[in-house]
Amino acid sequence: MRGSIVTRTDSKGRDRYFVLIEERGHDGKRRRRWHADPTTGSGFSSKRAAEAHAATLIASVGTGSYVAPTRETVGTWLDTWLAMVQPSLRKSTWASYEKNLRLHVKPALGAQELRRLTPVDLDRLYAHLLQAGRYDGTGGLAPRTVRYIATIVKRALKDAVRKGLITRNPADAADPPKASATTGEIMAWSATDLATFLAATAGHRYGPIWSFLAATGARRGEALGLRWSDLHTGTDKRTRASLVQTIQKVRSELVFGTTKTASSRRVVVLDATTAAMLRRTKRAQDQARLAYGPSWDDQDLVFTREDGQPLYPETVSRSFREHVDALGLRAIPLHGLRHTWATLALQAGVHPKVVQERLGHANVSITLTIYSHVAPTLHGEAADTVAALVAAAGEAVDRR
């Protein structure tokens, strides 16, 4: 294998330098491959830089890391990659990857040669998504969404490096929105707002679901996937719910799956009011089962449609939003009930470790980061509590 430097003049009259590698294939025939500057996708601006790259390429042959340039595009690789990782992903995760790449990445970068993709290309994509990324033309995507897309792209390109299609991952040098910019405002209610909502919707058919979410901090899919067999009573006579199954909509199909991570698979202790609500729900469901007879779809689910079939998650969320609007309460998403439980628990002095375990976070630092808005209140209460303890001790000393 040998290399040479070829000079070409670009459209602006500037000299650009390319590395021409000659190699002999398995059939004995010589092949010539052109290499551009991997950081720009075009020719090198100086001959010295091209010579240095040629030396690197020749050395890579000896180490077995040489990657021959191909015409593979970003779009064709993403399609290949999606098919490659599909067996190892949850259906909902794969559907999310596919949707985000199809809507937000492939339209902008799909036709570009994979080997010519640069960090600057990715930075431009992320900036565009922040400003005008919504495919319906109504504005930009949230920083958290753009960062999620960047994570998918980085993983796909990492596998392209591993498969020998490119020599390095351009996403490593790109700059997606910072993690600190993705937190956003936590949408939560006060205890008064929550009590108002639960009282007003107690008789609604989705009222038990909303009550369960508000009392446990569970995710929507975890509540809708809850089975009667997941409920049990401990030796302390308290009811417990094992959150081990979820329901999600993947395109038009309802999909059962396990909770996201090992930490998400957890057992939560229920308060007496929630336990009583579930007993009433069971009695009502037993009556519905008798009324439907053989047509009842028994999947052992706690929260179901009228005939026992699973509920569509978005149907429950849409009804929630409608009731919030009708009551004139502050608008929060259904996931806001989870945030409300965590916020109220921390404000009430529940230990963050308990809150973390109940929410199913991997570690307590995640919980404290998400609910950092509670910290000022906790700091003030801590200062007052410690000061009161010291003052009481001082008074005791004075009385001696």
Tab-separated table of C-alpha atoms in Angstrom:
chain	number	residue	atom	x	y	z
A	1	MET	CA	0.000	0.000	0.000
A	2	ARG	CA	1.306	3.440	-0.840
A	3	GLY	CA	-0.048	6.968	-0.799
A	4	SER	CA	0.439	10.160	-2.733
A	5	ILE	CA	-0.833	13.711	-2.536
A	6	VAL	CA	-3.051	15.087	-5.308
A	7	THR	CA	-3.756	18.793	-5.666
A	8	ARG	CA	-7.095	20.096	-6.911
A	9	THR	CA	-8.341	23.681	-7.241
A	10	ASP	CA	-11.743	24.407	-5.738
A	11	SER	CA	-14.443	26.753	-7.075
A	12	LYS	CA	-12.838	29.730	-5.318
A	13	GLY	CA	-9.444	29.124	-6.882
A	14	ARG	CA	-7.853	27.680	-3.737
A	15	ASP	CA	-5.580	24.643	-3.790
A	16	ARG	CA	-6.954	21.632	-1.939
A	17	TYR	CA	-4.960	18.499	-1.200
A	18	PHE	CA	-6.265	14.957	-1.256
A	19	VAL	CA	-4.635	11.701	-0.221
A	20	LEU	CA	-4.646	9.055	-2.937
A	21	ILE	CA	-4.120	5.553	-1.561
A	22	GLU	CA	-3.236	2.688	-3.872
A	23	GLU	CA	-3.886	-0.771	-2.502
A	24	ARG	CA	-3.965	-4.269	-3.889
A	25	GLY	CA	-7.171	-6.224	-3.371
A	26	HIS	CA	-7.613	-9.935	-2.718
A	27	ASP	CA	-7.980	-10.462	-6.472
A	28	GLY	CA	-4.557	-8.960	-7.065
A	29	LYS	CA	-5.911	-5.829	-8.760
A	30	ARG	CA	-4.796	-2.364	-7.700
A	31	ARG	CA	-7.407	0.043	-6.428
A	32	ARG	CA	-7.134	3.786	-5.928
A	33	ARG	CA	-9.039	5.399	-3.083
A	34	TRP	CA	-9.352	9.109	-2.421
A	35	HIS	CA	-9.307	10.441	1.118
A	36	ALA	CA	-10.394	13.956	2.082
A	37	ASP	CA	-9.983	15.800	5.355
A	38	PRO	CA	-12.268	13.815	7.739
A	39	THR	CA	-13.046	16.931	9.773
A	40	THR	CA	-14.424	18.918	6.813
A	41	GLY	CA	-15.317	16.327	4.199
A	42	SER	CA	-13.345	18.272	1.565
A	43	GLY	CA	-9.677	18.590	0.598
A	44	PHE	CA	-6.970	19.504	3.091
A	45	SER	CA	-6.057	23.183	3.159
A	46	SER	CA	-2.317	22.430	3.313
A	47	LYS	CA	-0.056	19.829	1.758
A	48	ARG	CA	1.599	19.169	5.103
A	49	ALA	CA	-1.728	18.210	6.667
A	50	ALA	CA	-2.471	15.884	3.758
A	51	GLU	CA	0.938	14.223	4.094
A	52	ALA	CA	0.385	13.695	7.820
A	53	HIS	CA	-2.973	12.085	7.122
A	54	ALA	CA	-1.428	9.860	4.455
A	55	ALA	CA	1.146	8.652	6.973
A	56	THR	CA	-1.639	7.913	9.459
A	57	LEU	CA	-3.597	5.942	6.862
A	58	ILE	CA	-0.578	3.863	5.874
A	59	ALA	CA	0.211	3.171	9.515
A	60	SER	CA	-3.402	2.106	10.121
A	61	VAL	CA	-2.975	-0.730	7.644
A	62	GLY	CA	-0.335	-2.241	9.903
A	63	THR	CA	-2.580	-1.984	12.949
A	64	GLY	CA	-5.647	-3.297	11.114
A	65	SER	CA	-7.621	-0.097	11.683
A	66	TYR	CA	-7.633	1.175	8.101
A	67	VAL	CA	-11.095	2.059	6.799
A	68	ALA	CA	-11.575	2.336	3.067
A	69	PRO	CA	-13.846	5.205	1.959
A	70	THR	CA	-17.334	4.152	0.844
A	71	ARG	CA	-20.375	5.828	-0.684
A	72	GLU	CA	-22.571	4.821	2.253
A	73	THR	CA	-24.886	7.685	3.178
A	74	VAL	CA	-26.018	8.714	6.620
A	75	GLY	CA	-29.557	7.684	5.732
A	76	THR	CA	-28.701	4.180	4.507
A	77	TRP	CA	-26.524	3.570	7.565
A	78	LEU	CA	-29.281	4.702	9.930
A	79	ASP	CA	-31.677	2.267	8.229
A	80	THR	CA	-29.124	-0.521	8.570
A	81	TRP	CA	-28.430	0.398	12.163
A	82	LEU	CA	-32.111	0.448	13.123
A	83	ALA	CA	-32.546	-3.061	11.749
A	84	MET	CA	-29.375	-4.152	13.548
A	85	VAL	CA	-30.396	-2.929	17.011
A	86	GLN	CA	-34.107	-3.741	16.819
A	87	PRO	CA	-33.856	-7.214	18.426
A	88	SER	CA	-32.060	-5.783	21.475
A	89	LEU	CA	-34.463	-2.893	22.170
A	90	ARG	CA	-37.917	-2.660	23.671
A	91	LYS	CA	-40.548	-2.073	21.005
A	92	SER	CA	-41.360	1.370	22.366
A	93	THR	CA	-37.683	2.359	22.475
A	94	TRP	CA	-37.060	1.206	18.917
A	95	ALA	CA	-40.179	3.019	17.702
A	96	SER	CA	-38.939	6.192	19.378
A	97	TYR	CA	-35.516	5.851	17.732
A	98	GLU	CA	-37.054	5.232	14.325
A	99	LYS	CA	-39.482	8.149	14.586
A	100	ASN	CA	-36.881	10.692	15.686
A	101	LEU	CA	-34.358	9.653	13.035
A	102	ARG	CA	-37.021	9.637	10.314
A	103	LEU	CA	-38.537	13.003	11.214
A	104	HIS	CA	-35.542	14.995	12.427
A	105	VAL	CA	-32.244	13.547	11.203
A	106	LYS	CA	-32.686	11.880	7.818
A	107	PRO	CA	-34.388	14.878	6.132
A	108	ALA	CA	-31.359	17.050	6.966
A	109	LEU	CA	-28.442	14.616	6.752
A	110	GLY	CA	-29.752	11.452	5.117
A	111	ALA	CA	-28.267	12.120	1.659
A	112	GLN	CA	-24.818	13.040	2.974
A	113	GLU	CA	-21.968	10.570	2.701
A	114	LEU	CA	-21.378	8.972	6.068
A	115	ARG	CA	-17.584	9.353	5.852
A	116	ARG	CA	-17.941	13.098	5.199
A	117	LEU	CA	-20.198	13.791	8.184
A	118	THR	CA	-18.550	16.311	10.521
A	119	PRO	CA	-19.169	17.649	14.030
A	120	VAL	CA	-20.148	20.973	12.463
A	121	ASP	CA	-22.875	19.219	10.447
A	122	LEU	CA	-24.307	17.824	13.659
A	123	ASP	CA	-24.068	21.172	15.457
A	124	ARG	CA	-26.021	22.790	12.622
A	125	LEU	CA	-28.650	20.068	12.866
A	126	TYR	CA	-29.066	20.536	16.627
A	127	ALA	CA	-29.288	24.333	16.245
A	128	HIS	CA	-31.956	23.939	13.558
A	129	LEU	CA	-33.968	21.521	15.690
A	130	LEU	CA	-33.918	23.962	18.598
A	131	GLN	CA	-35.166	26.792	16.389
A	132	ALA	CA	-37.523	25.103	13.920
A	133	GLY	CA	-37.427	21.381	14.514
A	134	ARG	CA	-41.118	20.627	14.877
A	135	TYR	CA	-42.201	18.790	11.760
A	136	ASP	CA	-45.578	20.556	11.809
A	137	GLY	CA	-43.791	23.892	11.391
A	138	THR	CA	-44.889	25.376	14.729
A	139	GLY	CA	-41.441	26.105	16.167
A	140	GLY	CA	-38.457	24.407	17.752
A	141	LEU	CA	-38.015	21.284	19.806
A	142	ALA	CA	-37.304	21.353	23.519
A	143	PRO	CA	-33.604	21.139	24.476
A	144	ARG	CA	-34.266	17.841	26.200
A	145	THR	CA	-35.718	16.383	22.987
A	146	VAL	CA	-32.765	17.590	20.917
A	147	ARG	CA	-30.354	16.079	23.420
A	148	TYR	CA	-32.239	12.782	23.197
A	149	ILE	CA	-31.936	12.863	19.391
A	150	ALA	CA	-28.212	13.612	19.739
A	151	THR	CA	-27.857	10.560	21.999
A	152	ILE	CA	-29.451	8.336	19.343
A	153	VAL	CA	-27.215	9.750	16.607
A	154	LYS	CA	-24.100	9.299	18.727
A	155	ARG	CA	-24.933	5.674	19.398
A	156	ALA	CA	-25.582	4.988	15.708
A	157	LEU	CA	-22.280	6.587	14.699
A	158	LYS	CA	-20.407	4.743	17.435
A	159	ASP	CA	-21.597	1.497	15.880
A	160	ALA	CA	-20.512	2.762	12.456
A	161	VAL	CA	-16.988	3.140	13.865
A	162	ARG	CA	-17.195	-0.317	15.411
A	163	LYS	CA	-18.254	-1.791	12.072
A	164	GLY	CA	-15.332	-0.120	10.293
A	165	LEU	CA	-17.376	2.293	8.173
A	166	ILE	CA	-15.768	5.445	9.602
A	167	THR	CA	-12.571	5.983	11.546
A	168	ARG	CA	-13.950	8.205	14.274
A	169	ASN	CA	-17.280	9.353	15.643
A	170	PRO	CA	-18.073	12.975	14.669
A	171	ALA	CA	-20.669	13.106	17.454
A	172	ASP	CA	-17.850	12.972	20.012
A	173	ALA	CA	-16.855	16.532	19.059
A	174	ALA	CA	-20.373	17.890	18.485
A	175	ASP	CA	-22.162	20.096	21.009
A	176	PRO	CA	-25.792	19.171	21.693
A	177	PRO	CA	-27.735	21.189	24.289
A	178	LYS	CA	-26.181	20.909	27.733
A	179	ALA	CA	-27.730	18.633	30.310
A	180	SER	CA	-28.456	21.652	32.485
A	181	ALA	CA	-30.586	23.088	29.687
A	182	THR	CA	-32.784	19.995	29.483
A	183	THR	CA	-34.195	19.977	32.988
A	184	GLY	CA	-36.947	22.527	32.398
A	185	GLU	CA	-39.665	23.556	34.810
A	186	ILE	CA	-41.203	20.800	36.897
A	187	MET	CA	-44.962	20.932	36.382
A	188	ALA	CA	-46.509	20.118	39.756
A	189	TRP	CA	-49.532	21.137	41.835
A	190	SER	CA	-49.859	22.299	45.381
A	191	ALA	CA	-51.578	19.989	47.858
A	192	THR	CA	-54.707	22.175	47.591
A	193	ASP	CA	-54.858	21.910	43.788
A	194	LEU	CA	-54.369	18.152	43.935
A	195	ALA	CA	-57.085	17.707	46.547
A	196	THR	CA	-59.447	19.873	44.470
A	197	PHE	CA	-58.858	17.773	41.357
A	198	LEU	CA	-59.218	14.408	43.101
A	199	ALA	CA	-62.437	15.449	44.827
A	200	ALA	CA	-63.964	16.719	41.578
A	201	THR	CA	-63.048	13.581	39.588
A	202	ALA	CA	-63.687	10.917	42.217
A	203	GLY	CA	-66.766	9.679	40.361
A	204	HIS	CA	-65.183	9.639	36.891
A	205	ARG	CA	-64.285	6.270	35.394
A	206	TYR	CA	-60.633	7.343	35.206
A	207	GLY	CA	-60.723	8.800	38.708
A	208	PRO	CA	-59.168	5.682	40.288
A	209	ILE	CA	-56.231	5.859	37.853
A	210	TRP	CA	-55.552	9.513	38.627
A	211	SER	CA	-55.888	8.812	42.347
A	212	PHE	CA	-53.416	5.914	42.108
A	213	LEU	CA	-50.888	8.031	40.207
A	214	ALA	CA	-51.201	10.867	42.708
A	215	ALA	CA	-50.767	8.536	45.686
A	216	THR	CA	-47.815	6.488	44.388
A	217	GLY	CA	-45.767	8.652	42.023
A	218	ALA	CA	-46.040	5.847	39.459
A	219	ARG	CA	-45.654	6.445	35.736
A	220	ARG	CA	-48.712	6.301	33.489
A	221	GLY	CA	-47.647	3.090	31.749
A	222	GLU	CA	-46.879	1.420	35.085
A	223	ALA	CA	-50.357	2.166	36.414
A	224	LEU	CA	-52.110	0.973	33.254
A	225	GLY	CA	-50.027	-2.211	33.289
A	226	LEU	CA	-50.840	-2.983	36.947
A	227	ARG	CA	-52.470	-6.410	37.482
A	228	TRP	CA	-54.511	-7.661	40.378
A	229	SER	CA	-51.856	-10.329	40.878
A	230	ASP	CA	-49.346	-7.501	41.445
A	231	LEU	CA	-51.202	-6.445	44.612
A	232	HIS	CA	-50.517	-8.204	47.885
A	233	THR	CA	-50.822	-7.654	51.613
A	234	GLY	CA	-47.775	-7.782	53.866
A	235	THR	CA	-47.477	-9.058	57.402
A	236	ASP	CA	-48.159	-5.510	58.566
A	237	LYS	CA	-51.606	-5.718	56.872
A	238	ARG	CA	-50.649	-2.972	54.421
A	239	THR	CA	-51.342	-3.331	50.715
A	240	ARG	CA	-48.383	-3.258	48.350
A	241	ALA	CA	-48.227	-2.854	44.583
A	242	SER	CA	-45.457	-4.425	42.504
A	243	LEU	CA	-44.736	-2.165	39.531
A	244	VAL	CA	-43.225	-4.617	37.053
A	245	GLN	CA	-45.278	-4.269	33.869
A	246	THR	CA	-46.059	-1.339	31.586
A	247	ILE	CA	-48.400	-0.589	28.716
A	248	GLN	CA	-47.318	1.706	25.907
A	249	LYS	CA	-48.695	2.579	22.502
A	250	VAL	CA	-46.247	1.798	19.710
A	251	ARG	CA	-47.726	3.353	16.580
A	252	SER	CA	-51.284	1.974	16.662
A	253	GLU	CA	-50.554	-1.082	18.806
A	254	LEU	CA	-50.712	-1.454	22.574
A	255	VAL	CA	-47.578	-3.195	23.794
A	256	PHE	CA	-46.964	-4.827	27.178
A	257	GLY	CA	-43.435	-4.692	28.499
A	258	THR	CA	-41.353	-4.686	31.629
A	259	THR	CA	-40.485	-1.475	33.417
A	260	LYS	CA	-37.562	0.511	32.002
A	261	THR	CA	-34.743	-0.571	34.322
A	262	ALA	CA	-34.017	-2.806	37.286
A	263	SER	CA	-34.564	0.145	39.620
A	264	SER	CA	-37.945	0.801	37.986
A	265	ARG	CA	-39.134	-2.660	38.998
A	266	ARG	CA	-40.192	-1.904	42.530
A	267	VAL	CA	-42.777	-2.413	45.252
A	268	VAL	CA	-44.664	0.578	46.660
A	269	VAL	CA	-46.625	0.559	49.901
A	270	LEU	CA	-50.130	2.003	49.541
A	271	ASP	CA	-51.917	4.237	51.992
A	272	ALA	CA	-55.233	3.090	53.447
A	273	THR	CA	-57.317	5.419	51.244
A	274	THR	CA	-55.710	4.134	48.028
A	275	ALA	CA	-56.064	0.518	49.156
A	276	ALA	CA	-59.771	1.069	49.831
A	277	MET	CA	-60.167	2.719	46.408
A	278	LEU	CA	-58.664	-0.354	44.745
A	279	ARG	CA	-61.052	-2.644	46.622
A	280	ARG	CA	-63.970	-0.588	45.293
A	281	THR	CA	-62.483	-0.762	41.809
A	282	LYS	CA	-62.287	-4.553	42.094
A	283	ARG	CA	-65.932	-4.833	43.107
A	284	ALA	CA	-67.019	-2.619	40.207
A	285	GLN	CA	-64.908	-4.634	37.789
A	286	ASP	CA	-66.378	-7.920	39.028
A	287	GLN	CA	-69.848	-6.547	38.311
A	288	ALA	CA	-68.790	-5.468	34.825
A	289	ARG	CA	-67.319	-8.909	34.166
A	290	LEU	CA	-70.632	-10.542	35.041
A	291	ALA	CA	-72.501	-8.121	32.799
A	292	TYR	CA	-70.247	-8.778	29.813
A	293	GLY	CA	-70.122	-12.519	30.322
A	294	PRO	CA	-67.943	-14.476	27.860
A	295	SER	CA	-67.056	-11.301	25.919
A	296	TRP	CA	-65.116	-9.887	28.871
A	297	ASP	CA	-61.419	-9.677	27.988
A	298	ASP	CA	-59.753	-10.890	31.184
A	299	GLN	CA	-56.087	-9.835	31.254
A	300	ASP	CA	-56.013	-9.410	35.047
A	301	LEU	CA	-55.573	-5.638	34.652
A	302	VAL	CA	-56.658	-3.307	37.446
A	303	PHE	CA	-57.582	-0.383	35.191
A	304	THR	CA	-59.412	-1.323	31.982
A	305	ARG	CA	-61.930	-0.294	29.395
A	306	GLU	CA	-65.575	-1.241	29.890
A	307	ASP	CA	-64.993	-4.725	28.416
A	308	GLY	CA	-61.758	-5.490	30.251
A	309	GLN	CA	-59.391	-4.531	27.443
A	310	PRO	CA	-56.324	-2.373	28.147
A	311	LEU	CA	-56.705	1.387	28.140
A	312	TYR	CA	-54.931	3.546	25.595
A	313	PRO	CA	-52.489	5.765	27.535
A	314	GLU	CA	-53.222	8.907	25.529
A	315	THR	CA	-56.971	8.506	26.128
A	316	VAL	CA	-56.366	8.752	29.882
A	317	SER	CA	-54.035	11.744	29.422
A	318	ARG	CA	-56.450	13.580	27.144
A	319	SER	CA	-59.316	13.151	29.581
A	320	PHE	CA	-57.054	14.406	32.371
A	321	ARG	CA	-56.250	17.590	30.447
A	322	GLU	CA	-59.927	18.188	29.712
A	323	HIS	CA	-60.840	17.944	33.399
A	324	VAL	CA	-57.968	20.202	34.427
A	325	ASP	CA	-59.154	22.850	31.958
A	326	ALA	CA	-62.770	22.522	33.086
A	327	LEU	CA	-61.777	23.008	36.732
A	328	GLY	CA	-59.628	26.044	35.929
A	329	LEU	CA	-56.572	24.538	37.594
A	330	ARG	CA	-53.003	25.217	36.568
A	331	ALA	CA	-52.310	23.184	33.420
A	332	ILE	CA	-49.969	20.273	34.024
A	333	PRO	CA	-49.531	17.033	32.051
A	334	LEU	CA	-50.644	13.716	33.520
A	335	HIS	CA	-46.973	13.048	34.352
A	336	GLY	CA	-47.276	16.109	36.588
A	337	LEU	CA	-49.074	13.918	39.156
A	338	ARG	CA	-45.794	12.029	39.581
A	339	HIS	CA	-43.925	15.315	40.008
A	340	THR	CA	-46.581	16.496	42.445
A	341	TRP	CA	-46.174	13.425	44.653
A	342	ALA	CA	-42.388	13.804	44.731
A	343	THR	CA	-42.524	17.538	45.431
A	344	LEU	CA	-45.047	17.170	48.254
A	345	ALA	CA	-43.117	14.257	49.751
A	346	LEU	CA	-39.853	16.193	49.840
A	347	GLN	CA	-41.581	19.276	51.224
A	348	ALA	CA	-43.114	17.107	53.941
A	349	GLY	CA	-39.664	15.918	55.014
A	350	VAL	CA	-39.706	12.438	53.468
A	351	HIS	CA	-36.100	11.297	53.092
A	352	PRO	CA	-34.853	11.710	49.486
A	353	LYS	CA	-33.690	8.077	49.451
A	354	VAL	CA	-37.265	6.946	50.117
A	355	VAL	CA	-38.558	9.248	47.391
A	356	GLN	CA	-35.932	7.877	44.978
A	357	GLU	CA	-36.876	4.259	45.654
A	358	ARG	CA	-40.591	4.953	45.379
A	359	LEU	CA	-40.153	6.756	42.054
A	360	GLY	CA	-37.845	4.065	40.696
A	361	HIS	CA	-34.883	6.339	39.958
A	362	ALA	CA	-31.501	4.654	39.565
A	363	ASN	CA	-29.924	6.739	42.334
A	364	VAL	CA	-30.797	9.538	44.710
A	365	SER	CA	-28.757	12.126	42.785
A	366	ILE	CA	-31.230	11.856	39.897
A	367	THR	CA	-34.097	12.568	42.270
A	368	LEU	CA	-32.342	15.550	43.841
A	369	THR	CA	-31.427	16.961	40.417
A	370	ILE	CA	-34.957	16.693	39.010
A	371	TYR	CA	-36.555	18.162	42.116
A	372	SER	CA	-33.894	20.769	42.841
A	373	HIS	CA	-36.680	23.381	42.931
A	374	VAL	CA	-37.618	22.024	46.366
A	375	ALA	CA	-34.105	22.582	47.755
A	376	PRO	CA	-34.500	26.264	48.785
A	377	THR	CA	-37.516	25.385	50.917
A	378	LEU	CA	-35.727	22.405	52.453
A	379	HIS	CA	-32.655	24.510	53.229
A	380	GLY	CA	-34.784	27.084	55.003
A	381	GLU	CA	-36.622	24.451	57.010
A	382	ALA	CA	-33.316	22.764	57.880
A	383	ALA	CA	-31.875	26.051	59.118
A	384	ASP	CA	-34.942	26.718	61.268
A	385	THR	CA	-35.014	23.155	62.636
A	386	VAL	CA	-31.367	23.089	63.655
A	387	ALA	CA	-31.570	26.604	65.104
A	388	ALA	CA	-34.619	25.562	67.155
A	389	LEU	CA	-32.786	22.506	68.475
A	390	VAL	CA	-29.779	24.597	69.514
A	391	ALA	CA	-32.028	27.218	71.136
A	392	ALA	CA	-33.918	24.561	73.091
A	393	ALA	CA	-30.651	23.056	74.271
A	394	GLY	CA	-29.452	26.510	75.303
A	395	GLU	CA	-32.603	27.100	77.342
A	396	ALA	CA	-32.093	23.753	79.071
A	397	VAL	CA	-28.527	24.751	79.978
A	398	ASP	CA	-29.724	28.115	81.390
A	399	ARG	CA	-32.259	26.370	83.650
A	400	ARG	CA	-29.596	24.237	85.301
